Coordinates of C-alpha atoms in Angstrom, one line a residue:
M1 CA 79.3 55.6 47.9
S2 CA 79.2 59.3 46.7
T3 CA 80.9 60.7 43.6
T4 CA 82.5 64.1 43.5
I5 CA 83.9 65.7 40.2
I6 CA 86.4 68.5 40.7
R7 CA 86.6 70.5 37.5
N8 CA 89.1 73.0 35.9
G9 CA 91.7 72.8 38.7
L10 CA 95.5 72.8 38.3
Y11 CA 96.1 69.2 39.2
F12 CA 99.4 68.1 41.0
D13 CA 99.5 64.3 41.7
G14 CA 102.2 64.6 44.3
T15 CA 105.0 62.7 42.4
G16 CA 106.9 66.0 41.5
K17 CA 105.2 66.4 38.1
K18 CA 104.2 69.8 36.9
G19 CA 100.6 70.9 37.4
E20 CA 98.1 70.3 34.6
K21 CA 94.6 71.6 34.2
K22 CA 92.4 68.6 34.7
D23 CA 89.2 67.3 36.0
V24 CA 89.5 64.8 38.9
V25 CA 86.7 62.2 39.7
I26 CA 86.4 60.8 43.2
K27 CA 84.4 57.5 43.5
N28 CA 84.4 54.8 46.1
N29 CA 86.7 56.7 48.3
K30 CA 89.5 56.7 45.5
I31 CA 90.7 58.7 42.6
D32 CA 88.6 57.1 39.8
A33 CA 89.7 59.3 36.9
V34 CA 92.0 62.2 36.0
V35 CA 90.9 63.5 32.6
D36 CA 90.7 66.7 30.5
K37 CA 87.0 66.8 30.6
A38 CA 85.0 64.5 32.9
P39 CA 81.4 63.7 31.7
A40 CA 78.5 64.7 33.8
M41 CA 77.4 61.9 36.2
E42 CA 74.0 61.5 37.7
G43 CA 74.0 62.4 41.5
A44 CA 77.7 63.6 41.5
K45 CA 78.6 66.6 43.4
E46 CA 80.5 69.1 41.4
I47 CA 83.2 71.5 42.4
D48 CA 84.4 74.2 40.2
A49 CA 88.3 74.6 41.0
S50 CA 89.0 77.1 38.3
G51 CA 92.1 79.1 39.4
Q52 CA 92.8 76.8 42.2
W53 CA 95.3 73.8 42.9
V54 CA 94.1 70.3 43.5
M55 CA 96.8 68.3 45.2
P56 CA 97.3 65.4 47.6
G57 CA 96.6 66.2 51.4
L58 CA 99.7 67.3 53.3
I59 CA 101.6 65.0 55.6
D60 CA 102.6 66.3 59.0
I61 CA 105.7 64.2 59.9
H62 CA 106.1 65.5 63.4
A63 CA 103.0 65.6 65.6
H64 CA 102.2 64.9 69.3
Y65 CA 98.5 64.2 69.1
D66 CA 98.9 61.0 71.0
A67 CA 96.9 62.2 73.9
E68 CA 94.6 64.8 72.3
L69 CA 93.3 62.2 69.6
E70 CA 91.7 60.3 72.5
V71 CA 89.2 63.0 73.2
M72 CA 89.2 65.2 70.0
P73 CA 89.9 62.6 67.3
G74 CA 88.9 64.9 64.5
L75 CA 92.0 66.9 64.9
E76 CA 90.5 69.8 63.2
E77 CA 93.3 72.2 63.8
S78 CA 95.4 70.2 61.4
V79 CA 92.7 69.2 59.0
R80 CA 91.7 72.9 58.3
H81 CA 95.2 73.5 57.1
G82 CA 95.1 70.7 54.5
V83 CA 96.7 68.0 56.6
T84 CA 95.4 64.6 55.9
T85 CA 97.9 62.4 57.6
V86 CA 99.8 63.0 60.8
V87 CA 102.6 61.1 62.5
I88 CA 102.7 60.7 66.2
G89 CA 104.9 58.8 68.7
N90 CA 107.8 61.3 68.1
C91 CA 110.7 62.5 70.5
S92 CA 110.7 59.1 72.4
L93 CA 107.1 59.7 73.7
S94 CA 104.0 57.8 72.9
A95 CA 100.8 56.4 74.5
A96 CA 101.6 52.8 73.3
L97 CA 103.1 51.7 76.5
G98 CA 102.9 52.9 80.1
K99 CA 100.5 53.6 82.9
D100 CA 98.2 56.5 82.4
T101 CA 100.0 58.5 85.2
E102 CA 103.4 57.9 83.5
I103 CA 102.1 59.1 80.1
V104 CA 100.8 62.3 81.8
D105 CA 104.2 62.9 83.5
L106 CA 106.0 62.3 80.2
F107 CA 103.9 64.6 78.0
A108 CA 103.0 67.5 80.6
R109 CA 106.4 69.0 80.7
V110 CA 108.2 67.9 77.5
E111 CA 105.3 69.0 75.3
N112 CA 104.0 71.7 77.8
I113 CA 100.4 70.4 77.9
P114 CA 98.7 71.3 81.2
A115 CA 98.7 68.4 83.5
K116 CA 95.2 68.9 84.5
T117 CA 94.1 68.7 80.9
L118 CA 96.2 65.6 80.3
S119 CA 95.0 63.8 83.4
H120 CA 91.3 64.6 82.3
W121 CA 92.2 63.0 78.9
M122 CA 94.2 59.9 80.0
I123 CA 93.6 58.9 83.7
G124 CA 91.4 55.8 83.7
N125 CA 91.1 55.7 79.9
I126 CA 94.0 53.4 78.9
K127 CA 92.6 50.0 78.2
W128 CA 95.5 48.6 76.1
K129 CA 98.3 46.6 77.7
N130 CA 100.9 46.3 74.9
V131 CA 101.9 47.7 71.6
T132 CA 99.6 45.5 69.5
E133 CA 96.6 46.3 71.5
Y134 CA 97.4 49.9 71.2
Y135 CA 97.2 49.8 67.4
E136 CA 94.1 47.7 67.6
H137 CA 92.6 50.5 69.8
L138 CA 93.6 53.2 67.4
D139 CA 91.9 51.3 64.7
T140 CA 88.6 51.9 66.5
V141 CA 89.1 55.6 67.0
P142 CA 87.2 57.9 64.6
V143 CA 90.3 59.9 63.6
G144 CA 89.9 62.8 61.1
P145 CA 93.3 62.5 59.5
N146 CA 95.1 59.3 58.8
I147 CA 97.5 58.3 61.7
A148 CA 100.8 56.7 61.6
S149 CA 103.1 56.2 64.8
F150 CA 106.5 55.5 66.1
L151 CA 107.0 53.6 69.3
G152 CA 108.5 56.0 71.9
H153 CA 111.8 54.7 73.4
S154 CA 111.1 56.5 76.8
N155 CA 108.0 54.5 77.2
L156 CA 109.6 51.2 76.1
R157 CA 112.5 51.8 78.7
M158 CA 110.0 52.6 81.5
H159 CA 107.9 49.5 80.6
V160 CA 110.7 47.2 80.5
M161 CA 113.1 48.5 83.3
G162 CA 110.4 50.0 85.6
L163 CA 110.2 53.7 86.4
E164 CA 113.1 54.0 88.9
R165 CA 115.5 52.0 86.8
S166 CA 114.7 53.8 83.6
F167 CA 115.7 57.1 85.3
T168 CA 118.7 56.0 87.4
E169 CA 120.4 53.2 85.3
K170 CA 122.2 54.1 82.2
N171 CA 122.9 50.5 81.2
A172 CA 119.9 48.1 80.8
S173 CA 120.6 44.4 81.6
E174 CA 121.0 42.0 78.9
E175 CA 117.6 40.5 79.8
E176 CA 116.0 44.0 79.6
L177 CA 117.7 44.7 76.3
K178 CA 116.4 41.5 74.8
K179 CA 112.9 42.3 76.1
M180 CA 113.2 45.8 74.4
E181 CA 114.1 44.1 71.2
A182 CA 111.3 41.7 71.4
I183 CA 108.7 44.5 72.0
T184 CA 110.2 46.4 69.1
E185 CA 109.8 43.4 66.9
E186 CA 106.1 43.2 68.1
A187 CA 105.6 46.8 67.2
I188 CA 107.0 46.2 63.7
K189 CA 104.8 43.3 63.2
A190 CA 101.8 45.5 64.2
G191 CA 102.8 48.1 61.7
Y192 CA 104.6 50.9 63.7
L193 CA 107.0 53.1 61.4
G194 CA 109.7 52.4 63.8
V195 CA 111.1 53.8 67.1
S196 CA 111.7 57.4 68.3
M197 CA 114.6 58.4 70.5
D198 CA 115.6 61.5 72.4
M199 CA 119.1 62.6 73.4
L200 CA 118.1 66.1 74.3
P201 CA 118.6 66.7 78.1
F202 CA 116.0 69.7 78.2
H203 CA 113.0 67.2 77.7
R204 CA 112.1 66.6 81.3
W205 CA 109.7 64.7 83.5
A206 CA 106.8 66.7 84.9
G207 CA 106.5 64.8 88.3
V208 CA 102.8 65.3 88.7
Y209 CA 102.4 61.7 89.7
A210 CA 106.0 60.6 90.4
P211 CA 107.5 63.7 92.0
K212 CA 110.8 61.8 92.9
F213 CA 111.9 62.3 89.2
T214 CA 110.6 65.9 88.7
G215 CA 113.0 67.7 86.3
Y216 CA 114.9 64.5 85.3
S217 CA 115.6 64.2 81.6
V218 CA 113.2 61.6 79.9
P219 CA 114.5 58.0 80.1
S220 CA 115.5 57.8 76.4
Q221 CA 118.1 60.5 77.1
L222 CA 119.8 58.5 79.8
A223 CA 120.3 55.3 77.7
A224 CA 123.7 53.9 76.9
K225 CA 124.7 54.2 73.1
S226 CA 124.8 50.4 73.0
E227 CA 121.0 50.3 73.7
Y228 CA 120.3 52.8 71.0
K229 CA 122.5 50.4 68.7
R230 CA 120.5 47.3 69.7
L231 CA 117.2 48.9 68.9
A232 CA 118.4 50.6 65.7
N233 CA 119.7 47.1 64.5
V234 CA 116.1 45.8 64.9
L235 CA 114.8 48.6 62.8
R236 CA 117.5 48.0 60.1
K237 CA 116.7 44.4 59.9
H238 CA 113.0 45.3 58.9
N239 CA 113.7 48.4 57.0
R240 CA 111.9 50.6 59.4
V241 CA 112.7 54.2 60.4
L242 CA 114.4 55.8 63.4
Q243 CA 113.3 59.2 64.6
I244 CA 115.8 60.9 66.9
T245 CA 116.5 64.2 68.6
P246 CA 120.1 64.9 69.2
N247 CA 121.7 66.7 72.1
A248 CA 121.7 70.2 70.8
V249 CA 124.6 71.3 73.2
D250 CA 126.7 68.2 72.6
K251 CA 127.9 68.0 68.9
T252 CA 129.3 64.6 69.4
S253 CA 125.7 63.1 69.6
F254 CA 125.5 63.8 65.8
A255 CA 128.4 61.4 65.4
T256 CA 126.4 58.7 67.3
I257 CA 123.4 59.3 65.1
V258 CA 125.5 59.0 61.9
R259 CA 126.8 55.6 63.2
L260 CA 123.3 54.4 64.0
S261 CA 122.2 55.3 60.4
Q262 CA 125.3 54.3 58.6
G263 CA 125.4 51.4 56.3
G264 CA 128.2 49.4 54.8
F265 CA 129.1 46.6 52.5
F266 CA 127.4 44.1 54.7
K267 CA 125.0 46.4 56.5
K268 CA 122.0 48.3 55.1
S269 CA 121.7 52.1 55.9
L270 CA 119.0 52.8 58.5
K271 CA 116.4 55.5 57.5
T272 CA 116.9 58.2 60.3
T273 CA 114.8 61.4 60.6
I274 CA 116.4 63.9 62.8
V275 CA 115.0 66.9 64.9
A276 CA 115.8 69.4 63.6
A277 CA 117.6 71.6 61.2
L278 CA 117.1 75.2 62.3
D279 CA 118.8 78.5 61.6
L280 CA 119.7 79.5 65.1
K281 CA 119.9 83.2 66.1
S282 CA 122.4 82.1 68.9
N283 CA 124.7 80.7 66.2
E284 CA 124.0 81.7 62.7
K285 CA 126.7 79.5 61.3
I286 CA 125.4 76.3 62.7
Y287 CA 123.3 75.5 59.6
H288 CA 126.4 75.0 57.6
L289 CA 127.5 72.4 60.0
L290 CA 124.2 70.6 59.6
K291 CA 124.6 70.8 55.9
L292 CA 128.1 69.4 56.0
L293 CA 127.0 66.7 58.4
G294 CA 124.1 65.6 56.0
F295 CA 126.5 65.5 53.0
L296 CA 129.3 63.6 54.9
G297 CA 126.8 61.1 56.5
N298 CA 124.7 60.4 53.5
S299 CA 127.1 60.8 50.6
V300 CA 130.4 59.6 52.3
L301 CA 129.5 57.5 55.2
R302 CA 126.5 55.6 53.6
A303 CA 124.0 56.8 56.1
D304 CA 120.3 57.6 55.3
M305 CA 119.5 60.8 57.2
K306 CA 116.8 63.4 56.9
F307 CA 116.8 66.5 59.1
Q308 CA 113.4 67.7 59.8
T309 CA 113.1 71.4 58.9
L310 CA 110.4 74.0 60.0
S311 CA 109.1 76.1 57.3
V312 CA 108.5 79.2 59.3
P313 CA 110.4 81.4 61.9
F314 CA 110.5 79.5 65.2
L315 CA 108.3 81.8 67.2
N316 CA 107.8 80.8 70.9
Y317 CA 105.7 82.2 73.8
G318 CA 106.6 82.1 77.4
D319 CA 104.7 82.8 80.6
G320 CA 107.2 84.6 82.8
P321 CA 109.7 82.0 83.7
V322 CA 107.6 79.0 82.5
T323 CA 108.9 78.2 79.0
P324 CA 110.5 75.2 77.4
L325 CA 113.2 77.7 76.3
F326 CA 114.4 78.1 79.9
E327 CA 114.9 74.3 80.3
E328 CA 118.5 75.0 79.2
F329 CA 119.2 76.8 82.5
P330 CA 120.2 74.4 85.3
S331 CA 118.8 77.0 87.9
M332 CA 115.4 76.8 86.2
I333 CA 114.9 73.0 86.3
K334 CA 113.3 73.2 89.7
A335 CA 111.8 76.7 89.1
I336 CA 109.7 75.6 86.2
S337 CA 107.8 72.9 88.2
A338 CA 107.6 75.0 91.4
T339 CA 104.6 76.9 92.6
E340 CA 104.2 80.6 92.0
A341 CA 105.2 81.4 95.5
E342 CA 108.3 79.3 95.4
R343 CA 109.4 80.8 92.1
K344 CA 109.0 84.3 93.5
A345 CA 111.1 83.3 96.6
M346 CA 113.8 82.0 94.1
F347 CA 114.0 85.2 92.1
K348 CA 114.2 87.1 95.4
N349 CA 117.1 85.0 96.7
P350 CA 120.6 86.7 96.0
E351 CA 122.2 83.2 95.5
F352 CA 119.7 82.0 93.0
R353 CA 119.9 85.5 91.1
K354 CA 123.7 85.2 90.9
Q355 CA 123.4 81.7 89.5
F356 CA 120.8 82.7 86.9
I357 CA 122.8 85.7 85.8
K358 CA 125.9 83.3 85.5
E359 CA 123.9 81.0 83.3
W360 CA 122.4 83.8 81.2
N361 CA 125.8 85.2 80.4
H362 CA 127.5 81.9 79.8
K363 CA 128.9 81.5 76.2
S364 CA 128.2 77.8 75.9
A365 CA 126.2 76.4 73.1
S366 CA 122.5 77.3 73.3
V367 CA 119.4 77.0 71.3
F368 CA 117.8 80.0 73.0
P369 CA 119.5 83.3 72.0
K370 CA 119.4 84.6 75.6
A371 CA 118.9 88.2 74.2
L372 CA 116.4 90.3 76.2
K373 CA 116.1 92.5 73.1
E374 CA 114.6 89.6 71.2
M375 CA 111.9 89.0 73.9
W376 CA 108.8 90.9 73.3
V377 CA 106.1 91.4 76.0
V378 CA 102.5 90.6 74.7
N379 CA 100.7 90.8 78.1
S380 CA 101.6 92.3 81.5
P381 CA 99.9 93.8 84.5
V382 CA 101.7 97.0 83.4
A383 CA 100.1 98.2 80.3
S384 CA 103.2 100.2 79.0
H385 CA 105.3 96.9 78.9
V386 CA 103.2 95.6 76.1
G387 CA 104.8 95.9 72.7
K388 CA 108.3 96.5 74.1
N389 CA 111.2 94.1 74.6
F390 CA 112.8 93.5 78.0
E391 CA 115.8 95.5 77.1
Q392 CA 113.7 98.5 76.3
I393 CA 111.6 98.0 79.6
A394 CA 114.8 97.9 81.6
K395 CA 116.2 101.0 79.9
D396 CA 113.1 102.8 80.7
A397 CA 113.4 101.9 84.4
G398 CA 117.0 102.9 84.4
K399 CA 118.0 99.3 85.4
D400 CA 120.5 96.6 84.4
T401 CA 118.7 94.4 81.8
V402 CA 119.0 90.9 83.5
E403 CA 118.5 92.3 86.9
H404 CA 115.3 94.0 85.9
F405 CA 114.1 91.0 84.0
M406 CA 114.5 88.9 87.3
D407 CA 112.6 91.7 89.2
L408 CA 109.8 91.4 86.8
L409 CA 109.7 87.6 87.1
E410 CA 109.7 88.0 90.9
E411 CA 106.9 90.4 90.9
F412 CA 104.7 89.1 88.1
D413 CA 105.7 85.4 87.6
T414 CA 103.5 83.9 84.8
K415 CA 101.4 87.1 84.4
I416 CA 103.9 88.6 82.1
R417 CA 103.7 86.9 78.8
W418 CA 106.3 87.3 76.1
K419 CA 107.5 86.0 72.7
C420 CA 110.7 85.3 71.2
E421 CA 111.7 84.3 67.6
T422 CA 114.6 82.0 68.3
S423 CA 115.5 80.6 65.0
N424 CA 114.6 80.3 61.3
H425 CA 114.5 84.0 61.1
R426 CA 116.1 84.4 57.6
E427 CA 114.0 83.4 54.7
S428 CA 117.0 82.7 52.3
V429 CA 118.6 80.2 54.8
R430 CA 115.2 78.7 55.6
M431 CA 114.6 78.0 51.9
E432 CA 118.2 76.7 51.5
L433 CA 117.5 74.2 54.2
L434 CA 114.0 73.2 53.0
A435 CA 115.4 72.6 49.5
S436 CA 118.3 70.5 50.7
K437 CA 118.1 66.7 49.8
H438 CA 119.4 66.0 53.4
C439 CA 116.3 67.7 54.8
M440 CA 112.6 66.9 55.0
P441 CA 110.0 69.8 55.5
G442 CA 108.2 69.2 58.9
F443 CA 108.8 69.5 62.6
N444 CA 105.4 71.3 63.0
D445 CA 105.1 69.9 66.6
S446 CA 101.2 70.0 66.1
G447 CA 99.5 69.1 69.4
A448 CA 102.5 69.9 71.5
H449 CA 103.6 73.1 73.3
N450 CA 100.0 74.2 73.0
L451 CA 100.8 77.3 75.3
N452 CA 104.0 78.2 73.5
M453 CA 103.7 77.8 69.7
A454 CA 101.5 76.9 66.7
F455 CA 102.8 75.5 63.5
H456 CA 99.9 73.5 62.3
D457 CA 100.0 75.4 58.9
G458 CA 103.6 74.7 58.2
G459 CA 103.1 72.9 55.0
L460 CA 101.1 75.9 53.6
H461 CA 103.8 78.2 54.4
L462 CA 106.4 76.2 52.5
I463 CA 104.1 76.4 49.5
K464 CA 103.8 80.1 49.9
Q465 CA 107.5 80.5 50.1
A466 CA 108.0 78.3 47.1
T467 CA 105.8 80.7 45.0
H468 CA 108.4 83.2 45.6
H469 CA 111.5 81.2 45.2
Q470 CA 110.6 78.8 42.3
D471 CA 114.3 79.0 41.3
I472 CA 115.1 77.2 44.5
M473 CA 112.0 75.1 44.8
P474 CA 109.3 74.8 42.0
I475 CA 105.8 74.4 43.1
E476 CA 105.5 70.8 42.1
T477 CA 108.6 70.0 44.1
A478 CA 107.3 71.8 47.2
I479 CA 104.2 69.7 47.0
Y480 CA 106.1 66.6 46.5
R481 CA 108.2 67.3 49.5
L482 CA 105.1 67.6 51.7
T483 CA 103.3 64.6 50.3
K484 CA 104.8 61.6 48.4
E485 CA 108.4 62.1 49.5
P486 CA 107.8 61.7 53.2
A487 CA 105.3 58.9 52.6
D488 CA 107.8 57.0 50.6
Y489 CA 110.5 57.7 53.2
L490 CA 108.4 56.6 56.1
G491 CA 106.8 53.8 54.3
I492 CA 103.2 54.6 54.4
E493 CA 100.5 54.5 51.6
A494 CA 99.8 58.1 51.2
G495 CA 100.9 61.3 49.4
D496 CA 99.8 61.0 45.8
I497 CA 96.5 61.3 44.1
T498 CA 97.1 59.2 40.9
V499 CA 94.3 57.0 39.6
G500 CA 93.4 54.2 42.0
K501 CA 94.8 56.0 45.2
R502 CA 92.9 56.7 48.3
A503 CA 91.3 60.2 47.8
D504 CA 93.1 62.3 50.4
L505 CA 93.1 65.4 48.5
I506 CA 92.9 69.2 49.1
I507 CA 91.9 72.2 47.0
I508 CA 93.8 75.5 47.7
D509 CA 93.5 79.0 46.4
P510 CA 97.0 80.1 45.5
T511 CA 95.9 83.8 45.3
K512 CA 95.3 83.8 49.1
L513 CA 98.7 82.5 50.1
D514 CA 100.2 85.9 50.5
T515 CA 97.2 87.6 52.1
D516 CA 95.7 85.0 54.4
L517 CA 98.8 83.1 56.0
N518 CA 100.5 84.7 59.0
T519 CA 103.0 83.7 61.7
E520 CA 101.2 84.9 64.7
P521 CA 98.9 82.3 66.5
I522 CA 95.6 82.9 68.4
E523 CA 94.4 81.6 71.7
D524 CA 91.6 79.0 71.7
Y525 CA 89.8 78.1 74.9
H526 CA 88.4 74.7 73.8
P527 CA 86.2 73.1 76.4
Q528 CA 88.3 69.9 76.4
F529 CA 91.2 72.1 77.7
N530 CA 89.5 72.7 80.9
G531 CA 89.8 76.4 81.3
S532 CA 93.3 76.5 79.8
F533 CA 93.9 77.5 76.1
R534 CA 96.0 76.3 73.1
L535 CA 97.6 78.3 70.5
I536 CA 96.3 77.6 67.0
K537 CA 96.5 79.2 63.6
R538 CA 94.2 80.3 60.8
S539 CA 94.9 80.2 57.2
G540 CA 91.9 82.3 55.9
K541 CA 90.6 81.2 52.5
V542 CA 93.7 79.3 51.5
V543 CA 92.4 75.9 51.9
Q544 CA 89.0 75.5 50.1
H545 CA 88.2 71.9 50.4
V546 CA 89.8 68.9 52.2
F547 CA 88.9 65.3 51.3
I548 CA 90.0 62.4 53.4
N549 CA 89.3 58.9 52.2
G550 CA 87.1 60.4 49.6
E551 CA 84.8 62.2 52.0
E552 CA 84.7 65.9 52.3
A553 CA 86.0 66.7 55.8
Y554 CA 86.2 70.4 55.5
T555 CA 84.9 73.1 53.2
N556 CA 85.8 76.8 53.1
N557 CA 84.1 77.8 49.9
G558 CA 81.5 80.3 50.8
V559 CA 80.8 78.7 54.1
T560 CA 83.4 77.3 56.5
A561 CA 82.5 74.0 58.1
F562 CA 83.7 70.6 59.2
H563 CA 81.7 67.5 58.3
G564 CA 79.3 66.7 61.0
D565 CA 80.7 63.2 61.4
L566 CA 84.3 64.2 61.6
G567 CA 85.7 62.7 64.8
K568 CA 82.5 60.9 65.4
K569 CA 82.2 58.2 62.7
K570 CA 85.0 56.1 61.2
I571 CA 84.6 57.3 57.7
F572 CA 87.6 59.5 57.2
G573 CA 91.2 58.7 58.4
K574 CA 92.7 55.3 59.2
I575 CA 95.7 53.9 60.8
L576 CA 98.5 53.6 58.2
K577 CA 100.8 50.8 58.9
S578 CA 104.3 50.6 57.5
N579 CA 104.6 49.0 54.1
F580 CA 108.3 48.2 54.6
N581 CA 109.3 44.7 55.4

């Protein structure tokens, strides 16, 4: 086993203690010593971390790498940003259960990963038959970062009820419920963190292989509250975690979540992590309600809830009418999955246009701000469009804004690409949420919505903001909130680098936080995406070194390189099983 000595860095152990200048010795894959001055050791590699911060690797609590890790297990686009542990199986979706075709249809539209790409990754490659075998399979994959997983409720429902009943029957039979409970018990025994559920109706089935259900909300969304409760009680019994997405346009769904999490004199609280606390442009007062709900739920009603909170503005890209943001519009449910010719015909049809305008102008609750002045063109067959918002383009043309927007979609379809910052636009509010004890920094959605957004570097952005708002969140607190706090809440052995712990460790240059981080992604045409691209981020020279299991997985000090065995040999990450019981 190799030995590494990291000298002169400001050492943060992840527990919330202030940083101290220390030498850190890594030996036999663990933190062997943390001392003022480490002696020289024969054969040891030495790193001078003067002026730099040494801290635990970051934990990404909300990722969707379930499919990607099957073909690109190194997960380099998270590792390069200092992430050493990722949590998958979120939003009721996982690869633990289901046929290969079902998994493609689940992920393709909800997470907007090209079906062609997903099919290449998954079809014919699923060898496991149950939740235990899936974890046994993951244990053989040469992953880069550590992996922990929830069991997806949509997969569980399809597996037990069959595809048709899972989409068409709200109430599972007693026999089906007992089988779901039994499989959940099996997953718990195997080490899963818990179960993920989804109440959001905008998460829809792609219908590539089962077109009968194209545009249907995923099976978890259809389930009766009693089904949620039965599964939640299994989790409560074993001290596991519920991850859940509420119905963003139905505020009563939050009351349901509080009841699922709520404890009492004879009932334990259920750890529940909720997607997500955002500062919406469409309703800038909603974050007050989220804070109030967190206070009432946790402090008054004995729940144990944490809202996942994104650390950067929620910047989304859309290709003409094809964007997850338009899943809110009933008229767009069919359009998003239609062919280009079919969509153009729709936007030419007077009745369709009338319906679209009605939905656009409707004042109902909405995550998408529905403001054309907020939607900026980044690519178009008409060069003069680029750099303008759709309101400006309509004004230049002397047309009504929504009418002209539909004209452009009819003419160009996905050839006109645009971006919109939908939420988290106010830094002061963002920091207020990130600092709240009722929230947990995360919701990066890494590996999902590859055509629409990229927040792989979310943890680094929180640290950057903390340097400017230390009165709200000191640096050591920001690091704790990204490392040991989520590890302890989720029940995994990670998040701190005290002596004897596994050496999942990063070294960052704090002087680069302001200059090298940005919110704009870049397009990456990786060969595994079969001609499509994904949006990724770069963080310059912020992250200098990444160690996973004591091995240097990534270096950015003079030369930028991943270890040659990352994603090829099983020497870095591992499956992290729940340590709750």
